Amino acid sequence: MPWAGSAGEAGRGGCSPGTVDMVLSPTVDRPVRVARAAVFTVFALNGFLLAMWVVHIPVITDRTGVSKSTLGMFILLMAGAGIAGMRLAGPLADRFGSRALVGTAACIASVAVVGPGLATGPLGLAPALACFGFGNGALDVSMNTQAVLVERAYRRPIMAAFHALFSGGGLLGSLLGAAALRAGWDIRMTLVLAAVGCVALTLALVPRLLRESGSGAAAPHDLASVHATDLDDAPPDHGTDAPPDHGTTAPASASRHDVMPHGSEAVLPPHLPAGERPDPHLSARDRGRKVFALAAVAFALLLAEGVAADWSALQMREHLGADAATAALAFGAFSTTMTIGRFGTDRVSHAFGRVAVVRYGSLVAAVGLGVIVVSPWIPLTLLGWTMAGLGLAGGIPQIFTAAGNLGSARAATDMSRVFSIGYLGLLAGPTIIGWLTAVMSLTKAMVVPMIAILLCCRYANVVAPPRAD
């Protein structure tokens, strides 16, 4: 039976919403559910490793004797190495598979996190941070490529939850790192224990990840199966201008074995939702344009996120005269709603589509920044940062899903390009704001990220899934 309802309807044939969810959701095989849990853990591991570096920055700077300006240059070096890792990881993941690259990159990042703790001077700290940045960049691309693969096997949006686990891992790392420092542990012992634990965890996780076939789709025996009674089409992406797809209904005999290699391409079954399968019709030129468009939107969203991370507390302190403890609540409000929002984004994306998440999320974030610019009160400013975090929560996961489904043979390469250009936005945002504060107040400079995300709202259709044939 083809899809005959809308997101706001109770369901098909008078079914309750709960019944609709059960009908629309395919029965997922245990290997795919295990792979999802493994990717969740990899994202959390990545956040944990970054947090272990961040919480020890004061100790590391004391041990190495580097100044704040020198540390800034070294962090820029780390970011540059991360971008290099991202760009290299894409082609390698396409050639050898994201599962192998997740294991390699996670082990590199885990071992490299020890380096800054062992450094005793600037000459030791610089290469240590470069190695850590390289491993982290490669892990970013490979784990997101694996996440797209798992999401495709799940046949519904689950990408945002992976990114929420990254934040959760960062919180865990911050708490454990702070506890170790409070207990007086030597930084080298803390980081070595973290590295050993993360390497052991990585080795346990890698066999549970999905394998690609020769073209970037999941290997046939790894994919989810679908019961014959559950093979109705999934709802259309309501965030696009494309009409609902009424023309494809899976045959009753469809199963996981419908996903079989065919020449050099993997043929995905017709009952997969359009947003969960690669677009095989893009030419190389069109794919390049789409990658650039996705990267531009990622750049703008991450620019706003970087501004919030680095300037939110100072903005509230400068504009409203808040004390340091109160000003810190600005970033706390932003990061909390961003994390919570990512846990709920997948359900919203499933109901209304990827475009709606980017468009209306960007609009909410822009309104939040507008509130911050004009607010004369601390509670109202905190509300603005809360709205900004909630609005920005779901955008980046939708972009990565779109980038990973542009073409099955180059998914990781496409994603690495989007990721690296987007990451430049994360670095550029705080820098641009810093330059602007020489000629205007910090609060007025917040208009720049507001305009950037309004442009994301305007061009949200870039994340739309391909039209069904």
Coordinates of C-alpha atoms in Angstrom, one line a residue:
M1 CA 0.0 0.0 0.0
P2 CA 1.5 3.4 -0.9
W3 CA 1.7 6.2 1.6
A4 CA -1.6 8.0 1.6
G5 CA -1.4 10.3 4.6
S6 CA 0.4 13.4 5.8
A7 CA 2.6 14.1 8.9
G8 CA -0.4 15.6 10.7
E9 CA -2.8 12.8 10.1
A10 CA -3.5 10.1 12.6
G11 CA -2.4 7.4 10.1
R12 CA -3.7 5.1 7.4
G13 CA -7.1 3.7 7.7
G14 CA -7.9 5.3 11.0
C15 CA -4.8 3.8 12.8
S16 CA -3.6 5.5 15.9
P17 CA -0.2 7.3 15.8
G18 CA 1.4 4.5 17.7
T19 CA 0.1 2.0 15.2
V20 CA 1.4 4.2 12.3
D21 CA 4.9 4.2 13.9
M22 CA 4.9 0.4 14.1
V23 CA 3.7 0.1 10.5
L24 CA 6.2 2.6 9.2
S25 CA 9.2 1.3 11.1
P26 CA 10.8 -1.8 9.6
T27 CA 12.0 -4.6 11.8
V28 CA 15.7 -4.1 12.1
D29 CA 18.0 -7.1 12.4
R30 CA 20.2 -7.5 15.4
P31 CA 23.5 -6.8 13.6
V32 CA 22.3 -3.4 12.5
R33 CA 21.0 -2.6 16.0
V34 CA 24.4 -3.7 17.4
A35 CA 26.2 -1.5 14.7
R36 CA 24.1 1.5 15.8
A37 CA 25.1 1.0 19.4
A38 CA 28.7 0.7 18.3
V39 CA 28.6 3.9 16.3
F40 CA 26.9 5.7 19.3
T41 CA 29.9 4.6 21.3
V42 CA 32.4 5.8 18.8
F43 CA 30.8 9.2 18.7
A44 CA 30.9 9.3 22.5
L45 CA 34.5 8.2 22.5
N46 CA 35.4 11.1 20.1
G47 CA 33.8 13.6 22.4
F48 CA 35.5 12.0 25.4
L49 CA 39.0 12.3 23.9
L50 CA 38.5 15.9 23.0
A51 CA 37.3 16.7 26.5
M52 CA 40.3 15.0 28.0
W53 CA 42.5 17.4 26.1
V54 CA 40.4 20.5 26.9
V55 CA 40.1 20.0 30.6
H56 CA 43.9 19.5 30.9
I57 CA 44.8 22.6 28.9
P58 CA 45.7 24.7 32.0
V59 CA 48.0 21.9 33.3
I60 CA 49.6 21.4 29.9
T61 CA 50.3 25.1 29.4
D62 CA 52.0 25.2 32.9
R63 CA 54.1 22.2 32.1
T64 CA 55.2 23.4 28.7
G65 CA 55.5 27.1 29.6
V66 CA 53.7 28.2 26.5
S67 CA 52.0 31.6 26.4
K68 CA 48.3 32.1 25.5
S69 CA 49.3 33.5 22.1
T70 CA 51.6 30.5 21.4
L71 CA 48.9 28.1 22.5
G72 CA 46.5 29.8 20.1
M73 CA 48.9 29.2 17.3
F74 CA 49.3 25.5 18.3
I75 CA 45.5 25.1 18.4
L76 CA 45.4 26.5 14.9
L77 CA 48.0 24.0 13.9
M78 CA 45.9 21.2 15.5
A79 CA 42.9 22.4 13.5
G80 CA 44.9 22.5 10.3
A81 CA 46.1 18.9 10.9
G82 CA 42.5 18.0 11.6
I83 CA 41.4 19.3 8.2
A84 CA 44.2 17.4 6.6
G85 CA 43.0 14.2 8.3
M86 CA 39.5 14.9 7.1
R87 CA 40.5 15.3 3.5
L88 CA 42.7 12.2 3.5
A89 CA 40.1 10.1 5.4
G90 CA 37.4 10.5 2.7
P91 CA 39.1 8.8 -0.2
L92 CA 40.6 6.2 2.2
A93 CA 37.2 5.3 3.6
D94 CA 35.8 5.0 0.1
R95 CA 38.6 2.7 -0.9
F96 CA 39.0 0.5 2.2
G97 CA 35.7 1.0 4.0
S98 CA 34.6 3.2 6.8
R99 CA 34.8 0.3 9.3
A100 CA 38.5 -0.2 8.9
L101 CA 39.1 3.6 8.9
V102 CA 37.1 4.1 12.1
G103 CA 39.3 1.6 13.9
T104 CA 42.5 3.1 12.6
A105 CA 41.6 6.7 13.2
A106 CA 40.1 6.0 16.7
C107 CA 43.3 4.2 17.7
I108 CA 45.5 7.1 16.4
A109 CA 43.4 9.7 18.2
S110 CA 43.4 7.6 21.4
V111 CA 47.2 7.2 21.5
A112 CA 47.8 10.8 20.3
V113 CA 45.8 12.3 23.3
V114 CA 48.7 11.2 25.5
G115 CA 51.2 13.3 23.5
P116 CA 50.3 16.8 25.0
G117 CA 50.5 15.3 28.5
L118 CA 54.1 14.1 27.8
A119 CA 55.3 17.3 26.3
T120 CA 57.6 19.4 28.5
G121 CA 58.1 22.3 26.1
P122 CA 56.8 24.0 23.0
L123 CA 58.8 21.8 20.6
G124 CA 57.1 18.7 22.0
L125 CA 53.6 20.2 22.3
A126 CA 53.3 21.3 18.7
P127 CA 53.8 17.9 17.0
A128 CA 51.7 16.2 19.7
L129 CA 48.7 18.5 19.0
A130 CA 49.2 18.0 15.2
C131 CA 49.0 14.3 15.6
F132 CA 46.0 14.5 17.9
G133 CA 44.3 16.9 15.4
F134 CA 45.0 14.6 12.5
G135 CA 43.6 11.5 14.2
N136 CA 40.5 13.4 15.4
G137 CA 39.8 14.8 11.9
A138 CA 40.1 11.4 10.3
L139 CA 37.8 10.0 13.0
D140 CA 35.2 12.7 12.4
V141 CA 34.8 11.8 8.7
S142 CA 35.0 8.0 9.1
M143 CA 32.5 7.8 12.0
N144 CA 30.1 10.0 10.2
T145 CA 30.4 7.9 7.0
Q146 CA 29.7 4.8 9.1
A147 CA 26.7 6.7 10.7
V148 CA 25.2 7.4 7.2
L149 CA 25.6 3.7 6.4
V150 CA 23.8 2.6 9.6
E151 CA 21.1 5.3 9.1
R152 CA 20.5 3.9 5.5
A153 CA 20.2 0.4 6.9
Y154 CA 17.7 1.7 9.6
R155 CA 15.5 3.3 6.9
R156 CA 14.7 6.3 9.1
P157 CA 16.6 9.3 10.4
I158 CA 19.0 8.6 13.3
M159 CA 21.9 10.8 12.5
A160 CA 21.2 13.6 15.1
A161 CA 21.3 11.1 18.0
F162 CA 24.8 10.1 17.0
H163 CA 25.9 13.8 17.3
A164 CA 24.1 14.0 20.7
L165 CA 26.2 11.2 22.0
F166 CA 29.3 13.1 20.9
S167 CA 28.2 15.9 23.3
G168 CA 27.5 13.2 26.0
G169 CA 31.0 11.8 25.6
G170 CA 32.4 15.3 26.0
L171 CA 30.4 15.7 29.2
L172 CA 31.7 12.4 30.6
G173 CA 35.3 13.3 29.7
S174 CA 35.0 16.7 31.4
L175 CA 33.6 15.1 34.6
L176 CA 36.2 12.3 34.7
G177 CA 39.1 14.7 33.8
A178 CA 38.0 17.2 36.5
A179 CA 37.7 14.4 39.0
A180 CA 41.2 13.1 38.2
L181 CA 42.6 16.6 38.6
R182 CA 40.8 17.1 41.9
A183 CA 42.2 13.8 43.1
G184 CA 45.7 15.0 42.3
W185 CA 46.4 12.4 39.6
D186 CA 49.4 12.9 37.4
I187 CA 48.2 14.1 34.0
R188 CA 50.3 11.5 32.2
M189 CA 48.7 8.7 34.2
T190 CA 45.2 10.1 33.5
L191 CA 45.8 10.4 29.7
V192 CA 47.5 7.0 29.4
L193 CA 44.6 5.3 31.2
A194 CA 42.2 7.1 28.9
A195 CA 44.2 6.1 25.8
V196 CA 44.4 2.4 26.9
G197 CA 40.7 2.3 27.6
C198 CA 39.7 3.9 24.3
V199 CA 42.0 1.7 22.2
A200 CA 40.5 -1.4 23.9
L201 CA 37.0 -0.1 23.4
T202 CA 37.8 0.6 19.7
L203 CA 39.1 -2.9 19.1
A204 CA 35.9 -4.3 20.6
L205 CA 33.7 -2.0 18.6
V206 CA 35.2 -2.3 15.1
P207 CA 33.9 -5.9 14.4
R208 CA 30.4 -4.7 15.2
L209 CA 30.3 -1.9 12.6
L210 CA 28.8 -2.4 9.2
R211 CA 30.9 -3.4 6.2
E212 CA 30.5 -1.7 2.9
S213 CA 30.1 -3.7 -0.3
G214 CA 32.3 -2.6 -3.2
S215 CA 30.5 0.7 -3.6
G216 CA 29.8 2.1 -0.2
A217 CA 26.5 0.5 0.5
A218 CA 26.2 -1.9 3.4
A219 CA 27.1 -5.5 2.7
P220 CA 24.0 -7.6 2.0
H221 CA 24.2 -9.7 5.2
D222 CA 24.6 -6.6 7.4
L223 CA 21.5 -4.8 6.3
A224 CA 18.2 -4.7 8.1
S225 CA 15.5 -7.1 7.0
V226 CA 11.9 -6.0 6.6
H227 CA 8.9 -8.2 7.2
A228 CA 6.5 -8.6 4.4
T229 CA 3.7 -6.9 6.4
D230 CA 5.9 -3.8 7.0
L231 CA 6.9 -3.0 3.4
D232 CA 4.6 0.0 2.8
D233 CA 6.4 3.2 1.7
A234 CA 7.7 5.5 4.3
P235 CA 6.3 9.0 4.5
P236 CA 7.7 11.6 2.1
D237 CA 10.0 14.4 3.1
H238 CA 7.5 17.1 3.9
G239 CA 10.3 19.7 4.0
T240 CA 10.9 19.7 0.3
D241 CA 8.9 21.1 -2.6
A242 CA 8.9 17.7 -4.3
P243 CA 5.5 15.9 -4.4
P244 CA 5.0 12.8 -2.3
D245 CA 6.2 9.6 -4.0
H246 CA 3.2 7.4 -4.6
G247 CA 4.7 5.3 -7.3
T248 CA 6.8 2.7 -5.5
T249 CA 5.5 -0.1 -3.4
A250 CA 7.8 -2.9 -2.4
P251 CA 6.9 -6.4 -3.4
A252 CA 5.8 -8.7 -0.6
S253 CA 8.8 -10.9 -1.2
A254 CA 11.3 -8.1 -0.5
S255 CA 13.9 -8.8 2.1
R256 CA 17.4 -7.9 3.1
H257 CA 18.7 -10.0 0.1
D258 CA 17.2 -7.3 -2.2
V259 CA 20.3 -5.3 -1.5
M260 CA 22.8 -7.1 -3.7
P261 CA 25.8 -6.0 -5.7
H262 CA 25.1 -5.4 -9.3
G263 CA 28.2 -4.7 -11.3
S264 CA 30.0 -1.9 -9.6
E265 CA 26.9 -0.4 -7.9
A266 CA 24.8 -1.6 -5.0
V267 CA 21.1 -1.8 -5.9
L268 CA 19.0 -0.5 -3.0
P269 CA 15.5 -1.9 -2.7
P270 CA 12.6 0.3 -3.9
H271 CA 10.9 0.4 -0.5
L272 CA 13.7 2.5 1.1
P273 CA 12.6 6.1 1.7
A274 CA 14.2 8.5 -0.7
G275 CA 16.1 10.2 2.0
E276 CA 17.8 7.0 3.0
R277 CA 19.3 6.0 -0.3
P278 CA 22.1 7.5 -2.5
D279 CA 21.2 9.5 -5.5
P280 CA 22.6 7.6 -8.5
H281 CA 21.6 10.2 -11.1
L282 CA 23.9 13.1 -10.2
S283 CA 26.6 13.8 -12.7
A284 CA 30.1 14.6 -11.5
R285 CA 29.5 18.3 -12.1
D286 CA 26.2 18.3 -10.3
R287 CA 27.6 16.4 -7.4
G288 CA 30.4 18.9 -7.1
R289 CA 27.9 21.8 -7.0
K290 CA 25.8 20.0 -4.4
V291 CA 28.9 19.3 -2.3
F292 CA 29.8 23.0 -2.4
A293 CA 26.3 24.1 -1.5
L294 CA 26.1 21.7 1.4
A295 CA 29.6 22.8 2.5
A296 CA 28.5 26.5 2.4
V297 CA 25.4 25.8 4.6
A298 CA 27.6 23.7 7.0
F299 CA 30.1 26.6 7.1
A300 CA 27.4 29.1 8.1
L301 CA 25.8 26.8 10.7
L302 CA 29.2 26.0 12.3
L303 CA 30.2 29.6 12.2
A304 CA 27.3 30.4 14.4
E305 CA 28.1 27.4 16.7
G306 CA 31.7 28.5 17.0
V307 CA 30.6 32.1 17.9
A308 CA 28.3 30.8 20.6
A309 CA 31.0 28.5 22.1
D310 CA 33.7 31.2 22.3
W311 CA 31.8 34.5 22.8
S312 CA 28.4 33.8 24.5
A313 CA 29.7 34.2 28.1
L314 CA 31.7 37.3 27.3
Q315 CA 28.8 38.8 25.4
M316 CA 26.5 38.6 28.4
R317 CA 29.2 39.9 30.7
E318 CA 30.1 42.8 28.5
H319 CA 26.5 43.8 27.4
L320 CA 24.7 43.2 30.7
G321 CA 27.4 43.5 33.3
A322 CA 26.8 39.9 34.6
D323 CA 29.4 38.4 36.9
A324 CA 31.6 35.5 35.6
A325 CA 29.4 32.7 37.1
T326 CA 26.2 34.2 35.7
A327 CA 27.8 34.8 32.3
A328 CA 28.9 31.2 32.1
L329 CA 25.2 30.3 32.1
A330 CA 24.9 31.7 28.5
F331 CA 27.0 28.9 27.1
G332 CA 25.5 26.4 29.5
A333 CA 22.0 27.3 28.1
F334 CA 23.2 27.0 24.5
S335 CA 25.0 23.7 24.9
T336 CA 22.3 22.1 27.0
T337 CA 19.5 22.8 24.5
M338 CA 21.7 21.8 21.6
T339 CA 22.4 18.4 23.2
I340 CA 18.7 17.9 24.1
G341 CA 17.6 19.1 20.7
R342 CA 19.8 16.5 19.0
F343 CA 18.1 13.7 20.9
G344 CA 14.8 14.9 19.5
T345 CA 15.8 15.9 16.0
D346 CA 15.5 12.5 14.4
R347 CA 11.9 12.2 15.3
V348 CA 11.2 15.7 13.9
S349 CA 13.2 14.8 10.7
H350 CA 11.2 11.6 10.3
A351 CA 7.9 13.4 10.6
F352 CA 8.6 16.6 8.7
G353 CA 11.7 16.0 6.6
R354 CA 15.3 17.2 6.6
V355 CA 14.6 20.5 4.9
A356 CA 12.1 21.5 7.6
V357 CA 14.7 20.8 10.3
V358 CA 17.3 23.0 8.6
R359 CA 14.8 25.8 7.6
Y360 CA 12.8 26.2 10.8
G361 CA 15.7 25.3 13.1
S362 CA 17.8 28.1 11.4
L363 CA 14.8 30.5 11.8
V364 CA 14.5 29.7 15.5
A365 CA 18.3 30.2 16.0
A366 CA 18.2 33.5 14.1
V367 CA 15.3 34.8 16.2
G368 CA 17.3 33.7 19.3
L369 CA 20.3 35.7 18.2
G370 CA 18.0 38.7 17.5
V371 CA 16.7 38.4 21.0
I372 CA 20.3 38.5 22.3
V373 CA 21.2 41.6 20.3
V374 CA 18.3 43.6 21.7
S375 CA 17.8 42.1 25.2
P376 CA 18.4 44.4 28.2
W377 CA 17.8 41.6 30.7
I378 CA 19.8 38.5 31.7
P379 CA 16.8 36.1 31.7
L380 CA 15.8 37.3 28.2
T381 CA 19.4 36.9 27.0
L382 CA 19.5 33.3 28.4
L383 CA 16.3 32.6 26.5
G384 CA 18.0 33.8 23.3
W385 CA 20.9 31.5 23.8
T386 CA 18.5 28.7 24.6
M387 CA 16.7 29.3 21.3
A388 CA 20.0 29.5 19.4
G389 CA 21.1 26.1 20.8
L390 CA 17.8 24.5 20.1
G391 CA 17.7 25.9 16.5
L392 CA 21.2 24.9 15.6
A393 CA 20.9 21.4 17.1
G394 CA 19.6 19.5 14.1
G395 CA 21.1 21.3 11.0
I396 CA 24.6 19.7 10.8
P397 CA 23.3 16.1 11.1
Q398 CA 20.9 16.7 8.2
I399 CA 23.8 18.0 6.1
F400 CA 26.0 15.0 6.8
T401 CA 23.1 12.7 5.9
A402 CA 22.6 14.5 2.6
A403 CA 26.3 14.5 1.8
G404 CA 26.6 10.8 2.5
N405 CA 23.8 10.0 0.1
L406 CA 25.0 11.9 -3.0
G407 CA 26.5 8.9 -4.6
S408 CA 27.3 5.5 -3.2
A409 CA 30.8 5.3 -4.7
R410 CA 32.1 8.6 -3.2
A411 CA 30.1 9.1 0.0
A412 CA 33.1 9.5 2.3
T413 CA 35.0 11.8 -0.1
D414 CA 31.9 14.0 -0.5
M415 CA 31.5 14.1 3.3
S416 CA 35.1 14.9 3.9
R417 CA 34.8 17.9 1.7
V418 CA 31.7 19.1 3.3
F419 CA 33.2 18.4 6.8
S420 CA 36.4 20.2 6.2
I421 CA 34.8 23.4 4.7
G422 CA 32.2 23.4 7.5
Y423 CA 35.0 23.1 10.1
L424 CA 36.6 26.2 8.7
G425 CA 33.4 28.0 9.7
L426 CA 33.8 26.8 13.2
L427 CA 37.3 28.3 13.3
A428 CA 36.4 31.4 11.3
G429 CA 33.3 32.5 13.3
P430 CA 35.1 33.4 16.5
T431 CA 37.9 35.0 14.6
I432 CA 35.6 37.2 12.5
I433 CA 33.8 38.3 15.7
G434 CA 37.1 39.1 17.3
W435 CA 38.1 41.3 14.4
L436 CA 34.7 43.1 14.4
T437 CA 35.0 44.0 18.1
A438 CA 37.7 46.5 17.1
V439 CA 35.0 48.6 15.4
M440 CA 31.8 47.7 17.1
S441 CA 30.5 46.1 20.3
L442 CA 30.4 42.4 20.7
T443 CA 26.6 42.4 20.9
K444 CA 26.3 44.2 17.6
A445 CA 28.8 41.7 16.0
M446 CA 26.3 39.0 16.8
V447 CA 24.3 40.2 13.7
V448 CA 26.9 38.4 11.6
P449 CA 26.1 34.8 12.7
M450 CA 22.4 35.8 12.6
I451 CA 22.6 36.8 8.9
A452 CA 24.6 33.6 8.2
I453 CA 21.9 31.3 9.6
L454 CA 19.1 33.3 8.0
L455 CA 20.9 32.4 4.7
C456 CA 20.8 28.7 5.8
C457 CA 17.0 29.2 6.3
R458 CA 16.8 30.5 2.7
Y459 CA 18.8 27.7 1.1
A460 CA 17.6 24.8 3.3
N461 CA 16.4 22.9 0.2
V462 CA 20.0 21.9 -0.4
V463 CA 19.5 19.0 2.0
A464 CA 16.4 17.7 0.2
P465 CA 16.6 14.0 -0.7
P466 CA 16.4 13.1 -4.4
R467 CA 13.1 12.7 -6.1
A468 CA 12.0 9.2 -6.5
D469 CA 11.9 7.8 -10.0

